[in-house]
Short mmCIF file of C-alpha atoms in Angstrom, two decimals:
data_model
loop_
_atom_site.label_atom_id
_atom_site.label_comp_id
_atom_site.label_asym_id
_atom_site.label_seq_id
_atom_site.Cartn_x
_atom_site.Cartn_y
_atom_site.Cartn_z
CA MET U 1 -55.12 44.59 -126.79
CA ALA U 2 -56.77 41.36 -127.85
CA SER U 3 -54.10 40.61 -130.40
CA GLN U 4 -51.41 41.14 -127.79
CA GLN U 5 -53.03 38.71 -125.45
CA MET U 6 -53.12 36.22 -128.28
CA ALA U 7 -49.52 36.84 -129.23
CA GLU U 8 -48.02 36.30 -125.79
CA PRO U 9 -49.10 32.76 -125.16
CA HIS U 10 -47.97 31.92 -128.68
CA ALA U 11 -44.38 33.05 -128.13
CA GLY U 12 -44.45 32.15 -124.49
CA PRO U 13 -45.25 28.77 -123.09
CA ALA U 14 -42.15 26.82 -124.02
CA LEU U 15 -39.77 29.65 -123.26
CA ARG U 16 -41.63 30.65 -120.15
CA ARG U 17 -41.61 27.14 -118.81
CA ALA U 18 -37.88 26.99 -119.53
CA VAL U 19 -37.00 30.13 -117.58
CA GLU U 20 -39.66 30.13 -114.89
CA GLY U 21 -40.96 26.62 -114.54
CA SER U 22 -39.85 24.01 -112.09
CA THR U 23 -36.95 22.90 -114.31
CA ALA U 24 -35.62 26.45 -114.13
CA GLN U 25 -35.99 26.46 -110.36
CA TRP U 26 -34.01 23.25 -110.12
CA PHE U 27 -31.42 24.78 -112.44
CA GLY U 28 -31.34 27.79 -110.13
CA LEU U 29 -30.57 25.45 -107.24
CA ALA U 30 -27.68 23.96 -109.24
CA VAL U 31 -26.36 27.47 -109.94
CA ARG U 32 -26.56 28.28 -106.25
CA ILE U 33 -24.60 25.16 -105.32
CA ALA U 34 -21.96 25.91 -107.94
CA LEU U 35 -21.52 29.39 -106.49
CA VAL U 36 -21.42 28.01 -102.94
CA VAL U 37 -18.44 25.93 -104.06
CA VAL U 38 -16.77 28.93 -105.74
CA TRP U 39 -17.20 31.36 -102.83
CA GLY U 40 -16.56 28.69 -100.21
CA TRP U 41 -13.35 27.58 -101.85
CA ALA U 42 -12.18 31.14 -102.49
CA GLY U 43 -12.88 32.12 -98.89
CA LEU U 44 -11.36 29.09 -97.19
CA ALA U 45 -8.20 29.24 -99.28
CA LYS U 46 -7.53 32.78 -98.05
CA ILE U 47 -8.04 32.16 -94.35
CA SER U 48 -5.12 29.99 -93.26
CA ASP U 49 -2.44 32.68 -93.62
CA PRO U 50 -3.65 36.24 -92.94
CA ALA U 51 -0.28 37.72 -93.95
CA GLU U 52 -0.52 35.99 -97.31
CA ALA U 53 -4.05 37.30 -97.85
CA ALA U 54 -2.90 40.83 -97.00
CA GLN U 55 0.05 40.53 -99.38
CA ALA U 56 -2.27 39.36 -102.18
CA VAL U 57 -4.22 42.61 -101.74
CA ARG U 58 -1.06 44.71 -101.39
CA ALA U 59 0.39 43.29 -104.59
CA TYR U 60 -2.32 44.99 -106.69
CA GLU U 61 -0.76 48.32 -105.66
CA ILE U 62 -4.18 49.96 -105.69
CA LEU U 63 -5.19 50.32 -102.05
CA PRO U 64 -3.32 52.37 -99.45
CA GLU U 65 -1.44 50.39 -96.81
CA SER U 66 -4.05 51.24 -94.18
CA LEU U 67 -6.73 49.31 -96.11
CA VAL U 68 -4.58 46.35 -97.12
CA LYS U 69 -5.06 44.38 -93.93
CA PRO U 70 -8.78 45.05 -93.33
CA ILE U 71 -9.54 44.00 -96.91
CA GLY U 72 -7.14 41.06 -96.87
CA TYR U 73 -8.55 39.81 -93.56
CA GLY U 74 -12.22 40.60 -94.23
CA LEU U 75 -12.66 39.57 -97.87
CA PRO U 76 -12.46 35.80 -97.28
CA PHE U 77 -15.17 36.08 -94.64
CA LEU U 78 -17.38 38.12 -96.98
CA GLU U 79 -16.94 35.34 -99.53
CA LEU U 80 -17.82 32.71 -96.94
CA ALA U 81 -20.89 34.70 -95.87
CA LEU U 82 -22.06 34.78 -99.49
CA ALA U 83 -21.47 31.03 -99.73
CA LEU U 84 -23.52 30.45 -96.58
CA LEU U 85 -26.39 32.66 -97.76
CA LEU U 86 -26.48 30.94 -101.14
CA LEU U 87 -26.41 27.57 -99.44
CA ILE U 88 -29.53 28.28 -97.40
CA GLY U 89 -31.01 30.37 -100.21
CA LEU U 90 -31.71 33.49 -98.18
CA GLY U 91 -32.06 36.73 -100.14
CA VAL U 92 -30.87 35.02 -103.32
CA ARG U 93 -31.36 38.07 -105.53
CA ILE U 94 -29.56 40.55 -103.29
CA VAL U 95 -26.76 38.06 -102.61
CA ALA U 96 -26.43 37.56 -106.37
CA VAL U 97 -26.23 41.33 -106.87
CA ILE U 98 -23.50 41.62 -104.21
CA SER U 99 -21.67 38.70 -105.83
CA ALA U 100 -21.83 40.42 -109.19
CA LEU U 101 -20.46 43.66 -107.75
CA LEU U 102 -17.63 41.75 -106.09
CA LEU U 103 -16.78 39.92 -109.31
CA PHE U 104 -16.80 43.19 -111.27
CA THR U 105 -14.37 44.60 -108.70
CA PHE U 106 -12.10 41.58 -109.11
CA VAL U 107 -12.16 41.82 -112.91
CA ALA U 108 -11.40 45.54 -112.70
CA GLY U 109 -8.49 44.90 -110.30
CA ILE U 110 -6.98 42.17 -112.46
CA GLY U 111 -7.48 44.27 -115.60
CA SER U 112 -5.81 47.21 -113.89
CA ALA U 113 -2.80 45.11 -112.86
CA TRP U 114 -2.57 43.80 -116.42
CA ALA U 115 -2.82 47.27 -117.93
CA ARG U 116 -0.14 48.67 -115.60
CA GLY U 117 2.19 45.85 -116.53
CA ILE U 118 2.80 44.58 -113.00
CA SER U 119 3.24 40.81 -112.57
CA ILE U 120 1.02 39.30 -109.92
CA ASP U 121 -1.06 36.25 -109.21
CA CYS U 122 -4.68 37.35 -108.68
CA GLY U 123 -4.80 35.53 -105.34
CA CYS U 124 -8.36 34.59 -106.20
CA PHE U 125 -8.13 31.18 -104.57
CA GLY U 126 -5.34 31.75 -102.09
CA GLY U 127 -1.74 32.51 -102.95
CA GLY U 128 -1.27 35.84 -104.67
CA GLY U 129 1.52 38.35 -104.65
CA ALA U 130 4.22 39.08 -107.15
CA VAL U 131 5.09 36.36 -109.65
CA ASP U 132 7.46 36.10 -112.55
CA ALA U 133 6.21 37.99 -115.61
CA SER U 134 6.04 34.70 -117.51
CA LYS U 135 3.68 33.24 -114.92
CA THR U 136 0.88 35.82 -115.04
CA GLU U 137 -2.51 34.50 -116.17
CA TYR U 138 -4.58 37.63 -116.42
CA LEU U 139 -6.72 36.53 -119.37
CA GLN U 140 -7.61 33.17 -117.80
CA GLU U 141 -8.39 34.83 -114.49
CA ILE U 142 -10.68 37.38 -116.11
CA LEU U 143 -12.44 34.77 -118.25
CA ARG U 144 -12.97 32.60 -115.21
CA ASP U 145 -14.54 35.49 -113.33
CA CYS U 146 -16.74 36.23 -116.34
CA GLY U 147 -17.96 32.63 -116.24
CA PHE U 148 -18.88 33.13 -112.60
CA LEU U 149 -20.63 36.37 -113.58
CA LEU U 150 -22.84 34.43 -116.01
CA LEU U 151 -23.91 32.08 -113.20
CA VAL U 152 -24.53 35.00 -110.87
CA SER U 153 -26.61 36.90 -113.43
CA TRP U 154 -28.97 33.92 -113.78
CA LEU U 155 -29.77 34.30 -110.08
CA VAL U 156 -30.16 38.07 -110.39
CA PHE U 157 -32.89 37.58 -113.00
CA ARG U 158 -34.32 34.25 -111.75
CA PRO U 159 -33.93 34.34 -107.97
CA HIS U 160 -36.72 31.81 -107.34
CA THR U 161 -35.00 28.50 -106.77
CA ARG U 162 -35.80 25.15 -105.21
CA LEU U 163 -34.96 24.34 -101.60
CA SER U 164 -34.36 27.92 -100.58
CA ALA U 165 -35.11 29.85 -97.42
CA ASP U 166 -36.73 32.44 -99.70
CA ALA U 167 -39.29 29.90 -100.97
CA TRP U 168 -39.93 28.67 -97.45
CA LEU U 169 -40.52 32.23 -96.17
CA ALA U 170 -42.84 33.03 -99.08
CA ALA U 171 -45.02 29.97 -98.45
CA MET Q 1 -82.89 44.71 -102.71
CA SER Q 2 -82.64 48.35 -103.58
CA GLU Q 3 -80.19 49.73 -106.02
CA LYS Q 4 -78.61 51.74 -103.24
CA ASN Q 5 -78.16 48.79 -100.96
CA ARG Q 6 -76.45 46.78 -103.69
CA GLU Q 7 -74.08 49.60 -104.35
CA GLY Q 8 -73.31 49.89 -100.68
CA LYS Q 9 -72.57 46.17 -100.42
CA ARG Q 10 -70.30 46.25 -103.39
CA SER Q 11 -68.29 49.15 -102.12
CA ALA Q 12 -67.93 47.47 -98.73
CA ARG Q 13 -66.62 44.33 -100.39
CA GLU Q 14 -64.26 46.40 -102.50
CA LYS Q 15 -63.03 48.21 -99.46
CA MET Q 16 -62.43 44.96 -97.68
CA LEU Q 17 -60.53 43.55 -100.66
CA GLU Q 18 -58.48 46.70 -100.90
CA ALA Q 19 -57.64 46.55 -97.24
CA ARG Q 20 -56.65 42.93 -97.53
CA ALA Q 21 -54.51 43.71 -100.57
CA SER Q 22 -52.72 46.52 -98.80
CA ASP Q 23 -52.17 44.28 -95.79
CA GLU Q 24 -50.64 41.73 -98.09
CA THR Q 25 -48.34 44.28 -99.72
CA ARG Q 26 -47.28 45.49 -96.34
CA ALA Q 27 -46.57 41.97 -95.14
CA LYS Q 28 -44.65 41.27 -98.33
CA ARG Q 29 -42.60 44.41 -97.93
CA ASN Q 30 -41.85 43.60 -94.31
CA LYS Q 31 -40.75 40.12 -95.31
CA LYS Q 32 -38.51 41.60 -97.98
CA LEU Q 33 -36.97 44.07 -95.54
CA GLY Q 34 -36.48 41.21 -93.09
CA VAL Q 35 -34.61 39.20 -95.71
CA ILE Q 36 -32.42 42.16 -96.63
CA GLY Q 37 -31.75 42.79 -92.95
CA GLY Q 38 -30.87 39.14 -92.44
CA VAL Q 39 -28.47 39.16 -95.38
CA ALA Q 40 -26.83 42.36 -94.18
CA ALA Q 41 -26.50 40.98 -90.65
CA VAL Q 42 -24.89 37.72 -91.79
CA ILE Q 43 -22.38 39.60 -93.95
CA ALA Q 44 -21.59 42.22 -91.32
CA VAL Q 45 -21.08 39.68 -88.55
CA ALA Q 46 -18.90 37.46 -90.74
CA VAL Q 47 -16.67 40.31 -91.90
CA VAL Q 48 -16.26 41.93 -88.48
CA VAL Q 49 -15.54 38.62 -86.76
CA GLY Q 50 -13.17 37.71 -89.60
CA VAL Q 51 -11.16 40.92 -89.39
CA VAL Q 52 -10.88 40.67 -85.61
CA VAL Q 53 -9.88 36.99 -85.64
CA GLN Q 54 -7.34 37.37 -88.43
CA ASN Q 55 -5.92 40.45 -86.78
CA GLN Q 56 -5.51 38.49 -83.58
CA ARG Q 57 -3.92 35.53 -85.38
CA SER Q 58 -1.33 37.64 -87.15
CA LYS Q 59 -0.73 39.72 -84.04
CA PRO Q 60 2.84 39.38 -82.92
CA GLU Q 61 4.49 41.21 -85.79
CA THR Q 62 7.30 41.64 -83.34
CA PRO Q 63 7.99 37.97 -82.81
CA VAL Q 64 8.16 36.60 -79.30
CA ALA Q 65 11.22 34.50 -80.01
CA ALA Q 66 14.01 35.60 -82.33
CA PRO Q 67 17.14 33.54 -82.88
CA VAL Q 68 20.21 34.43 -80.82
CA GLY Q 69 22.17 37.32 -82.27
CA ALA Q 70 19.53 38.40 -84.80
CA VAL Q 71 19.89 42.09 -85.57
CA ALA Q 72 18.13 45.13 -87.03
CA ASP Q 73 14.59 46.36 -86.49
CA LYS Q 74 12.57 43.70 -84.62
CA ASN Q 75 15.57 41.34 -84.87
CA LEU Q 76 14.50 40.05 -88.26
CA VAL Q 77 17.96 39.81 -89.78
CA ILE Q 78 20.60 37.08 -89.39
CA PRO Q 79 24.09 38.62 -89.47
CA SER Q 80 27.17 36.86 -90.70
CA GLY Q 81 30.75 38.08 -90.72
CA PRO Q 82 32.28 41.01 -88.81
CA ALA Q 83 29.74 43.71 -87.94
CA ASN Q 84 32.38 46.42 -88.32
CA ALA Q 85 33.40 45.40 -91.83
CA PRO Q 86 33.41 48.37 -94.24
CA SER Q 87 30.86 46.86 -96.65
CA VAL Q 88 27.45 45.35 -96.05
CA LEU Q 89 25.86 42.73 -98.27
CA THR Q 90 22.10 42.40 -97.80
CA VAL Q 91 20.63 39.14 -99.07
CA TYR Q 92 16.95 38.26 -99.33
CA GLU Q 93 16.56 34.60 -100.18
CA ASP Q 94 14.02 31.79 -99.94
CA PRO Q 95 15.26 28.27 -99.15
CA ARG Q 96 13.14 26.89 -102.02
CA CYS Q 97 14.02 29.49 -104.65
CA PRO Q 98 16.11 27.96 -107.46
CA ALA Q 99 17.74 31.25 -108.42
CA CYS Q 100 18.86 31.60 -104.79
CA GLY Q 101 20.33 28.11 -105.01
CA ALA Q 102 22.22 29.03 -108.16
CA PHE Q 103 23.41 32.28 -106.57
CA GLU Q 104 24.62 30.47 -103.47
CA ARG Q 105 26.36 27.68 -105.37
CA GLN Q 106 28.18 30.25 -107.45
CA LEU Q 107 28.98 32.81 -104.77
CA SER Q 108 28.83 31.45 -101.22
CA PRO Q 109 32.53 30.46 -101.11
CA THR Q 110 33.45 34.00 -102.19
CA VAL Q 111 31.05 35.61 -99.72
CA ASP Q 112 32.38 33.43 -96.89
CA GLN Q 113 35.94 34.32 -97.88
CA LEU Q 114 35.19 38.07 -97.94
CA GLU Q 115 33.66 37.76 -94.47
CA ASP Q 116 36.71 35.94 -93.17
CA GLN Q 117 38.97 38.62 -94.59
CA GLY Q 118 37.07 41.28 -92.64
CA LYS Q 119 35.85 42.91 -95.84
CA LEU Q 120 32.17 42.08 -95.72
CA TYR Q 121 29.30 41.96 -93.22
CA VAL Q 122 26.32 39.99 -94.55
CA ASN Q 123 22.69 40.47 -93.52
CA TYR Q 124 20.42 37.57 -94.39
CA HIS Q 125 16.66 37.97 -94.66
CA LEU Q 126 15.16 34.46 -94.66
CA VAL Q 127 12.19 34.93 -96.98
CA SER Q 128 9.55 32.18 -97.25
CA PHE Q 129 7.13 33.16 -100.00
CA ILE Q 130 7.56 30.23 -102.40
CA ASP Q 131 5.30 28.21 -100.08
CA ARG Q 132 2.50 30.57 -101.08
CA SER Q 133 2.72 30.14 -104.82
CA LEU Q 134 3.70 26.48 -104.94
CA SER Q 135 2.12 25.45 -101.63
CA GLY Q 136 4.02 23.44 -99.08
CA LYS Q 137 6.12 24.15 -96.01
CA GLY Q 138 9.69 23.91 -97.30
CA SER Q 139 10.41 27.63 -97.31
CA LYS Q 140 9.03 28.15 -93.80
CA TYR Q 141 10.55 25.02 -92.27
CA GLY Q 142 13.84 25.66 -94.04
CA ALA Q 143 13.95 29.21 -92.70
CA ASN Q 144 13.07 27.95 -89.21
CA ALA Q 145 15.85 25.35 -89.34
CA LEU Q 146 18.27 28.12 -90.40
CA ALA Q 147 17.17 30.17 -87.39
CA CYS Q 148 17.78 27.11 -85.18
CA ALA Q 149 21.25 26.76 -86.69
CA GLN Q 150 21.86 30.42 -85.86
CA ASP Q 151 21.05 29.59 -82.22
CA ALA Q 152 23.58 26.80 -82.35
CA GLY Q 153 26.23 29.10 -83.86
CA HIS Q 154 26.34 27.26 -87.19
CA PHE Q 155 24.15 29.42 -89.39
CA ARG Q 156 26.65 30.01 -92.16
CA ASP Q 157 27.67 26.38 -92.63
CA TYR Q 158 24.14 25.06 -92.49
CA HIS Q 159 22.97 27.79 -94.86
CA ASP Q 160 25.63 26.75 -97.37
CA VAL Q 161 24.74 23.06 -96.97
CA LEU Q 162 21.01 23.69 -97.46
CA TYR Q 163 21.48 25.61 -100.69
CA ARG Q 164 23.92 23.06 -102.04
CA ASN Q 165 21.34 20.34 -101.43
CA GLN Q 166 18.33 22.28 -102.59
CA PRO Q 167 15.53 20.16 -104.13
CA GLU Q 168 13.66 21.07 -107.31
CA GLU Q 169 11.47 24.10 -106.71
CA THR Q 170 8.29 22.05 -107.06
CA SER Q 171 9.48 19.27 -104.75
CA ASP Q 172 8.85 20.22 -101.15
CA SER Q 173 11.46 18.03 -99.46
CA PHE Q 174 12.48 20.87 -97.11
CA GLY Q 175 8.87 20.66 -95.90
CA ASN Q 176 9.92 17.43 -94.21
CA ASN Q 177 11.89 18.11 -91.03
CA ALA Q 178 13.65 14.75 -91.36
CA THR Q 179 15.36 16.05 -94.53
CA LEU Q 180 16.46 19.21 -92.76
CA LEU Q 181 17.79 17.23 -89.80
CA SER Q 182 19.67 14.77 -91.95
CA LEU Q 183 21.34 17.65 -93.84
CA ALA Q 184 22.32 19.12 -90.48
CA LYS Q 185 24.57 16.08 -89.94
CA GLN Q 186 26.86 17.50 -92.64
CA VAL Q 187 27.71 20.40 -90.33
CA ASN Q 188 30.11 19.45 -87.55
CA GLY Q 189 28.66 20.08 -84.12
CA LEU Q 190 25.23 21.27 -85.28
CA ASP Q 191 23.15 18.18 -84.63
CA SER Q 192 22.01 18.12 -81.01
CA PRO Q 193 18.79 17.41 -79.13
CA THR Q 194 18.26 21.16 -78.75
CA PHE Q 195 18.62 21.71 -82.49
CA GLU Q 196 16.36 18.76 -83.28
CA SER Q 197 13.56 19.94 -81.01
CA CYS Q 198 13.93 23.48 -82.34
CA VAL Q 199 13.45 22.18 -85.89
CA ASN Q 200 10.67 19.73 -85.04
CA ASP Q 201 8.74 22.25 -82.92
CA ASN Q 202 9.07 24.94 -85.61
CA ARG Q 203 10.27 27.15 -82.74
CA TYR Q 204 10.83 30.24 -84.89
CA GLY Q 205 7.66 29.89 -86.99
CA GLY Q 206 6.35 33.24 -85.76
CA TRP Q 207 9.67 34.92 -86.42
CA VAL Q 208 9.80 33.43 -89.95
CA SER Q 209 6.33 34.81 -90.63
CA SER Q 210 7.42 38.26 -89.41
CA VAL Q 211 10.48 38.18 -91.66
CA GLN Q 212 8.20 37.36 -94.59
CA GLN Q 213 5.78 40.17 -93.70
CA ASP Q 214 8.74 42.54 -93.57
CA PHE Q 215 9.74 41.37 -97.06
CA ASP Q 216 6.13 41.83 -98.26
CA LYS Q 217 6.36 45.47 -97.29
CA SER Q 218 9.88 46.00 -98.61
CA GLY Q 219 8.78 46.46 -102.22
CA TYR Q 220 11.25 43.81 -103.39
CA LYS Q 221 9.38 41.26 -105.44
CA SER Q 222 11.75 38.43 -106.12
CA THR Q 223 14.55 36.44 -104.58
CA PRO Q 224 17.45 36.55 -104.49
CA THR Q 225 17.55 40.28 -103.95
CA VAL Q 226 21.18 41.16 -103.23
CA LEU Q 227 22.33 44.61 -102.22
CA LEU Q 228 25.91 45.75 -101.74
CA ASN Q 229 25.88 48.75 -99.40
CA GLY Q 230 22.23 49.27 -100.35
CA LYS Q 231 22.71 49.04 -104.10
CA PRO Q 232 21.24 46.11 -106.06
CA ILE Q 233 23.94 43.91 -107.59
CA TYR Q 234 21.92 40.87 -108.64
CA PRO Q 235 21.81 39.79 -111.40
CA LYS Q 236 23.81 42.82 -112.52
CA ASN Q 237 25.59 45.77 -110.98
CA GLY Q 238 25.14 48.43 -113.64
CA GLU Q 239 26.39 46.73 -116.78
CA GLU Q 240 28.48 44.08 -115.06
CA GLN Q 241 27.12 40.59 -114.40
CA ILE Q 242 27.57 39.25 -110.87
CA SER Q 243 30.36 36.68 -110.54
CA PRO Q 244 32.87 35.73 -107.84
CA GLU Q 245 35.56 37.86 -109.47
CA ASN Q 246 33.28 40.87 -109.90
CA LEU Q 247 31.95 40.63 -106.36
CA VAL Q 248 35.49 40.73 -104.97
CA LYS Q 249 36.25 43.66 -107.28
CA TRP Q 250 33.14 45.61 -106.23
CA VAL Q 251 33.73 45.00 -102.53
CA ASP Q 252 37.39 46.02 -102.80
CA ALA Q 253 36.40 49.17 -104.67
CA ALA Q 254 33.82 50.08 -102.04
CA ASN Q 255 36.25 49.34 -99.22
CA GLN Q 256 39.13 51.39 -100.60
CA GLY Q 257 40.86 53.35 -97.86
CA LYS Q 258 38.64 51.96 -95.09
CA PRO Q 259 39.87 49.78 -92.22
CA LEU Q 260 38.88 46.12 -92.35
CA GLY Q 261 36.53 44.58 -89.82
CA THR Q 262 37.71 42.50 -86.91
CA THR Q 263 38.04 38.84 -87.63
CA GLY Q 264 39.02 36.20 -85.23
CA PRO Q 265 38.46 32.63 -84.25
CA GLY Q 266 35.45 31.88 -82.14
CA LYS Q 267 33.54 34.99 -83.14
CA GLU Q 268 31.90 33.51 -86.21
CA SER Q 269 31.33 29.96 -87.26
CA PRO Q 270 34.37 28.70 -89.14
CA ALA Q 271 34.54 28.68 -92.91
CA PRO Q 272 32.85 25.62 -94.39
CA SER Q 273 35.25 22.76 -94.44
CA SER Q 274 34.92 19.70 -96.63
CA THR Q 275 31.60 20.48 -98.30
CA ALA Q 276 32.71 23.87 -99.56
CA ALA Q 277 35.34 22.31 -101.74
CA GLU Q 278 32.68 20.69 -103.94
CA SER Q 279 31.60 24.00 -105.37
CA ASN Q 280 32.54 24.90 -108.92
CA THR Q 281 34.00 28.33 -108.20
CA PRO Q 282 36.43 29.90 -107.71
CA PRO Q 283 39.68 28.02 -108.36
CA SER Q 284 41.01 27.41 -104.90
CA PRO Q 285 44.49 28.64 -104.09
#
């Protein structure tokens, strides 16, 4: 018991300060802002033309026609809601978990399109639909989403960030 | 102070601390539930409002205004040539699509000729999806201007002129109505105040969007998609490459033994005059 208590502070302080201290909370704020930009941009780009958003969903050839429009119309607003929540910092951990689930879904969808050999643009930031086989960018799209997943996972494990509604409510 | 008393005091303090601790946990849990509820509410409201608004915005899938003489389900198709011709050519093309430009430059004189001979009825679907991938307005505005030309009775000539003067795919010059209007001057009798306001007001914007949504659902993924009597013939019909000579051959084969469609002056816009002669094919008689 005693030796354990001795061991922890030895391994700890520098690392602990790095992941939990105020620097980390400022970093968490930066991560939140980055994700606000990602979700905000992704959402706004899909709003101007509902038919285009629906076609981007349809092009994956995964969902039945009856779900194409609800998803195509609703997804951009889900993304904007996540951006808003991250901006004010409300429920950072749960929002990060939802973001991660959404990103996993996107990666799975893109991977599925790739595996089935259909040629589409992911429609991640607007656009979407069938493209020429030479213009598919599945690997880049998946890597990009994985980068976003790294950001999101920081917030899942370190949800305490500066200038957040969470911190204000806890005080 | 007796031993008993001390014990009693301690247990009272412990009890109080315990109670305070459990109050704190409860308050914490309530706060947490409140946050989760808040998050859920924000997301639910956003998504529901979004679906309703977008549904409303994309509502008229049956467009309010369709160009004069448009045919087929919901009037989404521009016809050209005699409706009672024995063969039907269905063409899906986007004003900005380079392959459509190449197809038109190679084949429009032949297609026009087959129409005028009563052999072919052409159904044009004015697709506008290049604007999505390359951004811009050229496909949509181009399609709208074509619909305006249909109103004016000059669809075929204007269609041929547009494709002959098509910009690079990445340049969005059709997104500028001034370009579309200046090209209209190449078609005799097309340019008029009515046509100009139709182009500038994007009068058939809703119709163009409906045509595109119809294409989205068609399962065809690229333009040009060209069907002769329902069978794809672009870029190849079976083993044979599409060409003016082959198109004539295929149409003649399909038409064998069937009466030709009615042709006559005034019914359709006349064959393209001066501008048509510029094209590289076929050798004119």
